Amino acid sequence: MSSPLPEIPPSTSEATPLPPRPRAPMALVVLATLAVGYTLWAAQSVILPVLLAMFFALVGNPIIRVLQKLHLPRLLAALLVVLGGLSASGVLAVQLAGPATEWVQQAPQQMRQISRQVQALVKPMQQANLAAESFARAAGGEGNRKVQVVRTQLDDPYKALVRTPKLAASVLAVVLLTLFFMIYGDSLQRNVIALIPNRQQKRFTTEILRSMEREISRYVLTITVINTALGLVLVGVLLLLGIDLPDALLWGTVAALLNFAPYVGPLIGILLMLLVGFVEFRDPLTATLPALCYLALHTLEGQLITPIVLGRSMAISPLMLILALMLFGWLWGMVGLLLAVPLLVCIKLVLSRLDGMHGWAKLLE
C-alpha cells in the first residue's frame, strides 16, 4: 500500500482572513440622516421647483415620444406639450376662479349654516352635557372662573405683497425647468454616461436609466390619467345630484389633485364632499350622498382599476406609503404630499435595478 500524501500547509493568504470592511458608526449615520433631512427642508425653495419640473417632464415624455414618431423635432414636441399643458391649466383656472372665490367669500356664512344643522342633530346630547357640567360645577364649588383674554393677529398686507412675486418666480422656474428637462434630458443623460470609463458599465447604466425613465414616465402618466378620469366622473355624479357645473368642476379638480396623495387625500376629499353636501342640500340624508359617491368611486379606483392597470410591479406597501406621506408632507407640505408616491416609486425602481438591493425593494412592497 502506498503511503499517504503529506498534508500541504495552507498558505498565508488563505489562512489569514481578509479584514472586514470598515463600517460607519451608528452615530455618524444618524447625524448624516439628520443633516440630509435638514438640507431637504431648508433648501425646499430650490429643491421643490426642480422636483416638480422633473415630475411634469416625466408626465410629458411619453407624449413627446409619440410626437417624435410623427417626425416632429424634440424641441417642437416639448414646446407643444408645455404650451398645451399651460393652456389647459389656464382655461381650468379661469373656469374655477369664480366658484373658488365665491366659496371662500361665503365660507363663514356656510359654516354657520352647517353648525346650525349639526346643532339640531346633536341638541339632545348637548343638553345632557350642559346638565352634567352644571352638576359637576355645583358639586365642585366652581362658581367663578377667570376670564381668558384671546388675542387676535391681523394679516400683514406687506407679507402678502412680498409673497406674490416669489410665488410667480417659482411658477416661472417650474415651467422653464420642465421645458429644459424635456428638451435636454436625453443629452444630459448621455453626457453623464460618457463620464463612466468602462464600456460595459456604460451599456449597463444606459439600459438601467432608460428602463427606469420609461417605467417611471408610464407610472406618472398613468396615475395622472386615472386621477383625471376620477375627477371627471365625480363631476358627472355631482351634476346628476343637482350641483351647478362650475362648482362640480371645482370639486372634481380638487378630488383629482387630492388623489395623488393616497389615504390622506381621499380622507380630505370625503370631508370636503360632506361639506358640499351640507351646503347644497337641506336633508341630512341627501347631504351625505356626495361623500358616499366619492367614497364609492375612490374604492373602485384604488382597489380595482389602478392595480389592474399598473400591475404588481408598482405595488407599494400601505405602511410605507403612510410613512412616506408623513415624511414628505412634514418636509414640504402639500407639494410633498403630491410628490411622495412618485418619489417612493422611483426609489423602489432604483433599488430593484441595483445588485444587492433587491431585499430593500421587496421591503417597500
mmCIF file of C-alpha atoms in Angstrom:
data_model
loop_
_atom_site.group_PDB
_atom_site.id
_atom_site.type_symbol
_atom_site.label_atom_id
_atom_site.label_comp_id
_atom_site.label_asym_id
_atom_site.label_seq_id
_atom_site.Cartn_x
_atom_site.Cartn_y
_atom_site.Cartn_z
ATOM 1 C CA MET A 1 0.000 0.000 0.000
ATOM 2 C CA SER A 2 1.248 3.432 -0.845
ATOM 3 C CA SER A 3 1.968 5.807 1.969
ATOM 4 C CA PRO A 4 -0.495 8.717 2.395
ATOM 5 C CA LEU A 5 0.409 12.018 0.783
ATOM 6 C CA PRO A 6 1.761 14.603 3.159
ATOM 7 C CA GLU A 7 -0.601 17.397 4.010
ATOM 8 C CA ILE A 8 0.116 20.727 2.351
ATOM 9 C CA PRO A 9 0.141 23.531 4.866
ATOM 10 C CA PRO A 10 -2.246 26.330 4.000
ATOM 11 C CA SER A 11 -0.729 29.438 2.541
ATOM 12 C CA THR A 12 -0.588 32.637 4.480
ATOM 13 C CA SER A 13 -3.041 34.290 2.106
ATOM 14 C CA GLU A 14 -5.607 31.525 2.694
ATOM 15 C CA ALA A 15 -5.011 31.231 6.418
ATOM 16 C CA THR A 16 -5.189 34.922 7.166
ATOM 17 C CA PRO A 17 -8.771 36.191 6.655
ATOM 18 C CA LEU A 18 -9.303 39.490 4.941
ATOM 19 C CA PRO A 19 -10.014 42.344 7.296
ATOM 20 C CA PRO A 20 -13.703 43.290 7.363
ATOM 21 C CA ARG A 21 -14.730 46.397 5.526
ATOM 22 C CA PRO A 22 -14.961 49.273 7.987
ATOM 23 C CA ARG A 23 -18.460 50.434 8.798
ATOM 24 C CA ALA A 24 -19.508 53.903 9.748
ATOM 25 C CA PRO A 25 -20.530 54.321 13.390
ATOM 26 C CA MET A 26 -24.271 54.448 14.039
ATOM 27 C CA ALA A 27 -23.972 57.929 15.489
ATOM 28 C CA LEU A 28 -22.387 59.140 12.252
ATOM 29 C CA VAL A 29 -25.186 57.552 10.198
ATOM 30 C CA VAL A 30 -27.835 59.230 12.379
ATOM 31 C CA LEU A 31 -26.097 62.598 12.097
ATOM 32 C CA ALA A 32 -25.788 62.244 8.310
ATOM 33 C CA THR A 33 -29.508 61.363 8.059
ATOM 34 C CA LEU A 34 -30.462 64.378 10.155
ATOM 35 C CA ALA A 35 -28.198 66.604 8.056
ATOM 36 C CA VAL A 36 -29.786 65.376 4.815
ATOM 37 C CA GLY A 37 -33.291 65.883 6.242
ATOM 38 C CA TYR A 38 -32.473 69.398 7.398
ATOM 39 C CA THR A 39 -30.955 70.216 3.997
ATOM 40 C CA LEU A 40 -34.088 68.965 2.213
ATOM 41 C CA TRP A 41 -36.230 71.156 4.462
ATOM 42 C CA ALA A 42 -34.023 74.255 4.403
ATOM 43 C CA ALA A 43 -33.413 74.175 0.632
ATOM 44 C CA GLN A 44 -37.017 73.440 -0.348
ATOM 45 C CA SER A 45 -37.297 76.706 -2.290
ATOM 46 C CA VAL A 46 -34.624 75.311 -4.640
ATOM 47 C CA ILE A 47 -35.403 71.586 -4.476
ATOM 48 C CA LEU A 48 -39.185 71.731 -4.948
ATOM 49 C CA PRO A 49 -39.153 73.547 -8.340
ATOM 50 C CA VAL A 50 -36.620 71.004 -9.644
ATOM 51 C CA LEU A 51 -38.646 68.018 -8.395
ATOM 52 C CA LEU A 52 -41.911 69.453 -9.744
ATOM 53 C CA ALA A 53 -40.257 70.107 -13.116
ATOM 54 C CA MET A 54 -38.950 66.527 -13.226
ATOM 55 C CA PHE A 55 -42.429 65.271 -12.312
ATOM 56 C CA PHE A 56 -44.083 67.237 -15.131
ATOM 57 C CA ALA A 57 -41.321 66.217 -17.560
ATOM 58 C CA LEU A 58 -41.963 62.555 -16.735
ATOM 59 C CA VAL A 59 -45.657 63.120 -17.468
ATOM 60 C CA GLY A 60 -44.851 64.716 -20.829
ATOM 61 C CA ASN A 61 -42.072 62.371 -22.007
ATOM 62 C CA PRO A 62 -44.408 59.621 -23.347
ATOM 63 C CA ILE A 63 -46.359 62.263 -25.284
ATOM 64 C CA ILE A 64 -43.099 63.651 -26.694
ATOM 65 C CA ARG A 65 -42.092 60.166 -27.863
ATOM 66 C CA VAL A 66 -45.406 59.817 -29.719
ATOM 67 C CA LEU A 67 -44.876 63.220 -31.369
ATOM 68 C CA GLN A 68 -41.325 62.253 -32.323
ATOM 69 C CA LYS A 69 -42.673 59.174 -34.079
ATOM 70 C CA LEU A 70 -44.691 61.624 -36.168
ATOM 71 C CA HIS A 71 -41.332 63.147 -37.308
ATOM 72 C CA LEU A 72 -41.564 66.229 -35.077
ATOM 73 C CA PRO A 73 -38.279 67.545 -33.614
ATOM 74 C CA ARG A 74 -37.909 67.119 -29.867
ATOM 75 C CA LEU A 75 -37.725 70.888 -29.353
ATOM 76 C CA LEU A 76 -41.021 71.465 -31.150
ATOM 77 C CA ALA A 77 -42.659 68.487 -29.412
ATOM 78 C CA ALA A 78 -41.588 69.761 -25.985
ATOM 79 C CA LEU A 79 -42.877 73.248 -26.776
ATOM 80 C CA LEU A 80 -46.229 71.837 -27.888
ATOM 81 C CA VAL A 81 -46.554 69.739 -24.727
ATOM 82 C CA VAL A 82 -45.646 72.632 -22.412
ATOM 83 C CA LEU A 83 -47.884 75.130 -24.230
ATOM 84 C CA GLY A 84 -50.724 72.609 -24.266
ATOM 85 C CA GLY A 85 -50.360 72.000 -20.534
ATOM 86 C CA LEU A 86 -50.225 75.727 -19.777
ATOM 87 C CA SER A 87 -53.274 76.401 -21.975
ATOM 88 C CA ALA A 88 -55.298 73.645 -20.315
ATOM 89 C CA SER A 89 -54.237 74.847 -16.851
ATOM 90 C CA GLY A 90 -55.107 78.452 -17.751
ATOM 91 C CA VAL A 91 -58.563 77.549 -19.069
ATOM 92 C CA LEU A 92 -59.235 75.422 -15.999
ATOM 93 C CA ALA A 93 -58.018 78.191 -13.671
ATOM 94 C CA VAL A 94 -60.314 80.722 -15.342
ATOM 95 C CA GLN A 95 -63.255 78.349 -15.011
ATOM 96 C CA LEU A 96 -62.514 77.599 -11.353
ATOM 97 C CA ALA A 97 -61.568 81.099 -10.188
ATOM 98 C CA GLY A 98 -65.187 82.255 -9.871
ATOM 99 C CA PRO A 99 -66.547 79.274 -7.879
ATOM 100 C CA ALA A 100 -63.438 79.147 -5.672
ATOM 101 C CA THR A 101 -63.693 82.852 -4.837
ATOM 102 C CA GLU A 102 -67.401 82.519 -4.127
ATOM 103 C CA TRP A 103 -66.822 79.572 -1.809
ATOM 104 C CA VAL A 104 -64.091 81.434 0.062
ATOM 105 C CA GLN A 105 -66.274 84.539 0.480
ATOM 106 C CA GLN A 106 -69.303 82.560 1.622
ATOM 107 C CA ALA A 107 -67.340 80.206 3.874
ATOM 108 C CA PRO A 108 -68.222 81.942 7.206
ATOM 109 C CA GLN A 109 -71.927 82.057 6.368
ATOM 110 C CA GLN A 110 -71.926 78.467 5.132
ATOM 111 C CA MET A 111 -70.102 77.272 8.241
ATOM 112 C CA ARG A 112 -72.696 78.960 10.447
ATOM 113 C CA GLN A 113 -75.430 77.233 8.448
ATOM 114 C CA ILE A 114 -73.720 73.865 8.787
ATOM 115 C CA SER A 115 -73.174 74.427 12.516
ATOM 116 C CA ARG A 116 -76.901 75.097 12.948
ATOM 117 C CA GLN A 117 -77.729 71.863 11.123
ATOM 118 C CA VAL A 118 -75.251 69.915 13.211
ATOM 119 C CA GLN A 119 -76.510 71.525 16.418
ATOM 120 C CA ALA A 120 -80.056 70.491 15.532
ATOM 121 C CA LEU A 121 -78.841 66.898 15.168
ATOM 122 C CA VAL A 122 -76.829 66.820 18.407
ATOM 123 C CA LYS A 123 -79.046 69.111 20.510
ATOM 124 C CA PRO A 124 -80.187 66.371 22.923
ATOM 125 C CA MET A 125 -76.557 65.363 23.541
ATOM 126 C CA GLN A 126 -75.555 68.995 24.150
ATOM 127 C CA GLN A 127 -78.347 69.435 26.688
ATOM 128 C CA ALA A 128 -77.191 66.335 28.533
ATOM 129 C CA ASN A 129 -73.610 67.637 28.546
ATOM 130 C CA LEU A 130 -74.714 71.042 29.890
ATOM 131 C CA ALA A 131 -76.670 69.366 32.661
ATOM 132 C CA ALA A 132 -73.672 67.224 33.586
ATOM 133 C CA GLU A 133 -71.339 70.273 33.575
ATOM 134 C CA SER A 134 -73.748 72.252 35.785
ATOM 135 C CA PHE A 135 -73.952 69.372 38.236
ATOM 136 C CA ALA A 136 -70.157 68.970 38.325
ATOM 137 C CA ARG A 137 -69.646 72.743 38.775
ATOM 138 C CA ALA A 138 -72.122 72.845 41.639
ATOM 139 C CA ALA A 139 -70.509 69.842 43.300
ATOM 140 C CA GLY A 140 -67.001 71.245 42.936
ATOM 141 C CA GLY A 141 -67.886 74.766 44.049
ATOM 142 C CA GLU A 142 -66.515 76.421 40.926
ATOM 143 C CA GLY A 143 -68.809 79.376 40.732
ATOM 144 C CA ASN A 144 -66.443 81.838 39.204
ATOM 145 C CA ARG A 145 -63.852 81.322 36.505
ATOM 146 C CA LYS A 146 -61.050 83.522 35.384
ATOM 147 C CA VAL A 147 -61.644 85.476 32.250
ATOM 148 C CA GLN A 148 -59.403 84.360 29.404
ATOM 149 C CA VAL A 149 -58.087 87.041 27.085
ATOM 150 C CA VAL A 150 -57.955 85.952 23.442
ATOM 151 C CA ARG A 151 -55.596 87.892 21.230
ATOM 152 C CA THR A 152 -56.160 88.130 17.513
ATOM 153 C CA GLN A 153 -53.483 88.780 14.942
ATOM 154 C CA LEU A 154 -54.268 90.732 11.819
ATOM 155 C CA ASP A 155 -52.796 89.684 8.485
ATOM 156 C CA ASP A 156 -49.962 91.867 7.322
ATOM 157 C CA PRO A 157 -50.655 93.110 3.756
ATOM 158 C CA TYR A 158 -46.912 93.673 3.242
ATOM 159 C CA LYS A 159 -46.241 89.943 3.662
ATOM 160 C CA ALA A 160 -48.844 89.099 1.012
ATOM 161 C CA LEU A 161 -47.335 91.743 -1.288
ATOM 162 C CA VAL A 162 -43.858 90.264 -0.886
ATOM 163 C CA ARG A 163 -45.077 86.665 -1.207
ATOM 164 C CA THR A 164 -46.765 87.179 -4.596
ATOM 165 C CA PRO A 165 -43.586 87.860 -6.664
ATOM 166 C CA LYS A 166 -41.882 84.873 -5.027
ATOM 167 C CA LEU A 167 -44.775 82.626 -5.984
ATOM 168 C CA ALA A 168 -44.759 83.932 -9.564
ATOM 169 C CA ALA A 169 -40.988 83.391 -9.787
ATOM 170 C CA SER A 170 -41.380 79.817 -8.508
ATOM 171 C CA VAL A 171 -44.095 79.056 -11.088
ATOM 172 C CA LEU A 172 -41.954 80.516 -13.873
ATOM 173 C CA ALA A 173 -38.967 78.472 -12.692
ATOM 174 C CA VAL A 174 -41.026 75.272 -12.744
ATOM 175 C CA VAL A 175 -42.249 75.979 -16.289
ATOM 176 C CA LEU A 176 -38.766 76.747 -17.621
ATOM 177 C CA LEU A 177 -37.167 73.779 -15.865
ATOM 178 C CA THR A 178 -39.882 71.483 -17.212
ATOM 179 C CA LEU A 179 -39.197 72.689 -20.748
ATOM 180 C CA PHE A 180 -35.432 72.261 -20.340
ATOM 181 C CA PHE A 181 -35.805 68.767 -18.850
ATOM 182 C CA MET A 182 -37.989 67.759 -21.792
ATOM 183 C CA ILE A 183 -35.590 69.183 -24.392
ATOM 184 C CA TYR A 184 -32.175 68.452 -22.900
ATOM 185 C CA GLY A 185 -32.962 65.458 -20.689
ATOM 186 C CA ASP A 186 -31.619 62.901 -23.168
ATOM 187 C CA SER A 187 -28.431 64.851 -23.908
ATOM 188 C CA LEU A 188 -27.819 65.374 -20.184
ATOM 189 C CA GLN A 189 -28.221 61.642 -19.644
ATOM 190 C CA ARG A 190 -25.739 60.863 -22.459
ATOM 191 C CA ASN A 191 -23.199 63.318 -21.048
ATOM 192 C CA VAL A 192 -23.446 61.743 -17.611
ATOM 193 C CA ILE A 193 -22.974 58.253 -19.068
ATOM 194 C CA ALA A 194 -19.958 59.475 -21.061
ATOM 195 C CA LEU A 195 -18.176 60.126 -17.758
ATOM 196 C CA ILE A 196 -18.135 56.375 -16.992
ATOM 197 C CA PRO A 197 -14.782 54.922 -18.166
ATOM 198 C CA ASN A 198 -15.775 51.250 -18.634
ATOM 199 C CA ARG A 199 -17.697 50.417 -21.810
ATOM 200 C CA GLN A 200 -19.597 47.531 -20.240
ATOM 201 C CA GLN A 201 -20.625 49.733 -17.332
ATOM 202 C CA LYS A 202 -21.778 52.385 -19.802
ATOM 203 C CA ARG A 203 -24.040 49.903 -21.551
ATOM 204 C CA PHE A 204 -25.392 48.580 -18.259
ATOM 205 C CA THR A 205 -26.035 52.097 -16.901
ATOM 206 C CA THR A 206 -27.712 53.148 -20.150
ATOM 207 C CA GLU A 207 -30.099 50.192 -20.034
ATOM 208 C CA ILE A 208 -30.937 50.838 -16.382
ATOM 209 C CA LEU A 209 -31.565 54.576 -16.867
ATOM 210 C CA ARG A 210 -33.695 54.078 -19.967
ATOM 211 C CA SER A 211 -35.817 51.340 -18.426
ATOM 212 C CA MET A 212 -36.271 53.352 -15.238
ATOM 213 C CA GLU A 213 -37.176 56.516 -17.129
ATOM 214 C CA ARG A 214 -39.659 54.587 -19.268
ATOM 215 C CA GLU A 215 -41.327 52.835 -16.333
ATOM 216 C CA ILE A 216 -41.486 55.946 -14.147
ATOM 217 C CA SER A 217 -42.892 58.001 -17.034
ATOM 218 C CA ARG A 218 -45.509 55.330 -17.660
ATOM 219 C CA TYR A 219 -46.409 55.238 -13.975
ATOM 220 C CA VAL A 220 -46.682 59.022 -13.566
ATOM 221 C CA LEU A 221 -48.668 59.442 -16.789
ATOM 222 C CA THR A 222 -50.984 56.533 -15.899
ATOM 223 C CA ILE A 223 -51.660 57.881 -12.417
ATOM 224 C CA THR A 224 -52.339 61.330 -13.881
ATOM 225 C CA VAL A 225 -54.818 59.909 -16.406
ATOM 226 C CA ILE A 226 -56.568 57.806 -13.738
ATOM 227 C CA ASN A 227 -56.886 60.756 -11.355
ATOM 228 C CA THR A 228 -58.172 62.990 -14.165
ATOM 229 C CA ALA A 229 -60.765 60.361 -15.093
ATOM 230 C CA LEU A 230 -61.796 60.095 -11.436
ATOM 231 C CA GLY A 231 -62.287 63.870 -11.286
ATOM 232 C CA LEU A 232 -64.365 63.872 -14.471
ATOM 233 C CA VAL A 233 -66.592 61.035 -13.242
ATOM 234 C CA LEU A 234 -67.094 62.877 -9.952
ATOM 235 C CA VAL A 235 -68.079 65.992 -11.917
ATOM 236 C CA GLY A 236 -70.739 63.934 -13.703
ATOM 237 C CA VAL A 237 -72.021 62.481 -10.412
ATOM 238 C CA LEU A 238 -72.266 65.941 -8.823
ATOM 239 C CA LEU A 239 -74.168 67.210 -11.868
ATOM 240 C CA LEU A 240 -76.618 64.324 -11.522
ATOM 241 C CA LEU A 241 -77.109 65.265 -7.871
ATOM 242 C CA GLY A 242 -78.147 68.781 -8.927
ATOM 243 C CA ILE A 243 -74.952 70.748 -8.258
ATOM 244 C CA ASP A 244 -74.079 73.520 -10.723
ATOM 245 C CA LEU A 245 -71.401 72.903 -13.380
ATOM 246 C CA PRO A 246 -68.807 75.452 -12.060
ATOM 247 C CA ASP A 247 -68.996 74.017 -8.539
ATOM 248 C CA ALA A 248 -68.883 70.455 -9.886
ATOM 249 C CA LEU A 249 -65.747 71.291 -11.919
ATOM 250 C CA LEU A 250 -64.143 72.858 -8.855
ATOM 251 C CA TRP A 251 -64.658 69.830 -6.624
ATOM 252 C CA GLY A 252 -63.794 67.373 -9.402
ATOM 253 C CA THR A 253 -60.448 69.141 -9.875
ATOM 254 C CA VAL A 254 -59.810 69.163 -6.119
ATOM 255 C CA ALA A 255 -60.602 65.425 -5.940
ATOM 256 C CA ALA A 256 -58.231 64.664 -8.835
ATOM 257 C CA LEU A 257 -55.387 66.563 -7.140
ATOM 258 C CA LEU A 258 -56.056 65.019 -3.730
ATOM 259 C CA ASN A 259 -55.944 61.520 -5.224
ATOM 260 C CA PHE A 260 -52.184 61.906 -5.801
ATOM 261 C CA ALA A 261 -51.797 61.514 -2.019
ATOM 262 C CA PRO A 262 -53.193 58.067 -1.079
ATOM 263 C CA TYR A 263 -55.205 57.699 2.138
ATOM 264 C CA VAL A 264 -54.653 61.315 3.227
ATOM 265 C CA GLY A 265 -56.059 62.878 0.040
ATOM 266 C CA PRO A 266 -59.239 60.749 -0.132
ATOM 267 C CA LEU A 267 -59.878 61.360 3.574
ATOM 268 C CA ILE A 268 -59.724 65.120 2.995
ATOM 269 C CA GLY A 269 -61.903 64.630 -0.102
ATOM 270 C CA ILE A 270 -64.594 62.833 1.896
ATOM 271 C CA LEU A 271 -64.681 65.660 4.441
ATOM 272 C CA LEU A 272 -64.944 68.230 1.630
ATOM 273 C CA MET A 273 -67.774 66.278 -0.004
ATOM 274 C CA LEU A 274 -69.610 66.220 3.332
ATOM 275 C CA LEU A 275 -69.184 69.997 3.498
ATOM 276 C CA VAL A 276 -70.512 70.366 -0.052
ATOM 277 C CA GLY A 277 -73.478 68.126 0.736
ATOM 278 C CA PHE A 278 -74.496 70.074 3.839
ATOM 279 C CA VAL A 279 -74.185 73.359 1.935
ATOM 280 C CA GLU A 280 -76.137 72.263 -1.128
ATOM 281 C CA PHE A 281 -78.864 70.118 0.489
ATOM 282 C CA ARG A 282 -81.125 70.631 3.482
ATOM 283 C CA ASP A 283 -81.959 66.983 4.137
ATOM 284 C CA PRO A 284 -79.197 65.341 6.257
ATOM 285 C CA LEU A 285 -79.514 62.021 4.397
ATOM 286 C CA THR A 286 -79.284 63.693 0.987
ATOM 287 C CA ALA A 287 -76.327 65.756 2.202
ATOM 288 C CA THR A 288 -74.248 62.590 2.637
ATOM 289 C CA LEU A 289 -74.734 61.472 -0.985
ATOM 290 C CA PRO A 290 -71.715 63.382 -2.453
ATOM 291 C CA ALA A 291 -69.404 61.885 0.178
ATOM 292 C CA LEU A 292 -70.802 58.378 -0.341
ATOM 293 C CA CYS A 293 -70.458 58.644 -4.129
ATOM 294 C CA TYR A 294 -66.889 59.902 -3.787
ATOM 295 C CA LEU A 295 -66.046 57.063 -1.401
ATOM 296 C CA ALA A 296 -67.501 54.510 -3.837
ATOM 297 C CA LEU A 297 -65.552 55.961 -6.774
ATOM 298 C CA HIS A 298 -62.301 56.049 -4.795
ATOM 299 C CA THR A 299 -62.779 52.458 -3.601
ATOM 300 C CA LEU A 300 -63.396 51.281 -7.170
ATOM 301 C CA GLU A 301 -60.336 53.158 -8.432
ATOM 302 C CA GLY A 302 -57.983 52.174 -5.609
ATOM 303 C CA GLN A 303 -58.949 48.521 -5.268
ATOM 304 C CA LEU A 304 -59.701 47.546 -8.877
ATOM 305 C CA ILE A 305 -58.701 49.964 -11.643
ATOM 306 C CA THR A 306 -55.235 51.098 -10.502
ATOM 307 C CA PRO A 307 -53.959 47.585 -9.539
ATOM 308 C CA ILE A 308 -55.153 46.163 -12.889
ATOM 309 C CA VAL A 309 -53.643 48.978 -14.966
ATOM 310 C CA LEU A 310 -50.297 49.267 -13.180
ATOM 311 C CA GLY A 311 -49.833 45.639 -12.189
ATOM 312 C CA ARG A 312 -47.905 44.198 -9.283
ATOM 313 C CA SER A 313 -44.553 45.755 -10.204
ATOM 314 C CA MET A 314 -45.660 49.194 -8.994
ATOM 315 C CA ALA A 315 -47.274 47.963 -5.779
ATOM 316 C CA ILE A 316 -46.183 49.791 -2.623
ATOM 317 C CA SER A 317 -46.806 48.723 0.964
ATOM 318 C CA PRO A 318 -49.573 50.796 2.622
ATOM 319 C CA LEU A 319 -47.362 51.227 5.693
ATOM 320 C CA MET A 320 -44.514 52.598 3.563
ATOM 321 C CA LEU A 321 -46.985 54.889 1.783
ATOM 322 C CA ILE A 322 -48.193 56.331 5.085
ATOM 323 C CA LEU A 323 -44.616 56.821 6.317
ATOM 324 C CA ALA A 324 -43.617 58.494 3.026
ATOM 325 C CA LEU A 325 -46.653 60.787 3.149
ATOM 326 C CA MET A 326 -45.850 61.755 6.741
ATOM 327 C CA LEU A 327 -42.177 62.382 5.950
ATOM 328 C CA PHE A 328 -42.566 64.364 2.714
ATOM 329 C CA GLY A 329 -45.672 66.146 3.976
ATOM 330 C CA TRP A 330 -43.736 67.279 7.051
ATOM 331 C CA LEU A 331 -40.794 68.382 4.907
ATOM 332 C CA TRP A 332 -42.583 70.134 2.031
ATOM 333 C CA GLY A 333 -46.275 70.480 2.904
ATOM 334 C CA MET A 334 -48.872 69.924 0.178
ATOM 335 C CA VAL A 335 -46.226 69.682 -2.544
ATOM 336 C CA GLY A 336 -44.567 66.918 -0.534
ATOM 337 C CA LEU A 337 -47.853 65.012 -0.385
ATOM 338 C CA LEU A 338 -48.130 65.354 -4.169
ATOM 339 C CA LEU A 339 -44.597 64.074 -4.775
ATOM 340 C CA ALA A 340 -44.421 61.406 -2.057
ATOM 341 C CA VAL A 341 -45.750 58.473 -4.085
ATOM 342 C CA PRO A 342 -43.767 59.186 -7.312
ATOM 343 C CA LEU A 343 -40.584 59.585 -5.257
ATOM 344 C CA LEU A 344 -41.266 56.314 -3.430
ATOM 345 C CA VAL A 345 -41.845 54.522 -6.736
ATOM 346 C CA CYS A 346 -38.569 55.972 -8.071
ATOM 347 C CA ILE A 347 -36.712 54.704 -5.007
ATOM 348 C CA LYS A 348 -38.224 51.251 -5.423
ATOM 349 C CA LEU A 349 -37.315 51.057 -9.108
ATOM 350 C CA VAL A 350 -33.744 52.168 -8.403
ATOM 351 C CA LEU A 351 -33.347 49.575 -5.636
ATOM 352 C CA SER A 352 -34.793 46.792 -7.806
ATOM 353 C CA ARG A 353 -32.243 47.519 -10.563
ATOM 354 C CA LEU A 354 -29.155 47.570 -8.325
ATOM 355 C CA ASP A 355 -27.297 44.401 -7.336
ATOM 356 C CA GLY A 356 -27.688 43.518 -3.692
ATOM 357 C CA MET A 357 -30.613 45.910 -3.186
ATOM 358 C CA HIS A 358 -33.484 43.587 -4.143
ATOM 359 C CA GLY A 359 -34.272 42.929 -0.491
ATOM 360 C CA TRP A 360 -34.759 46.633 0.172
ATOM 361 C CA ALA A 361 -37.048 46.829 -2.881
ATOM 362 C CA LYS A 362 -39.079 43.907 -1.514
ATOM 363 C CA LEU A 363 -39.319 45.750 1.782
ATOM 364 C CA LEU A 364 -41.283 48.521 0.058
ATOM 365 C CA GLU A 365 -43.877 46.094 -1.380
#
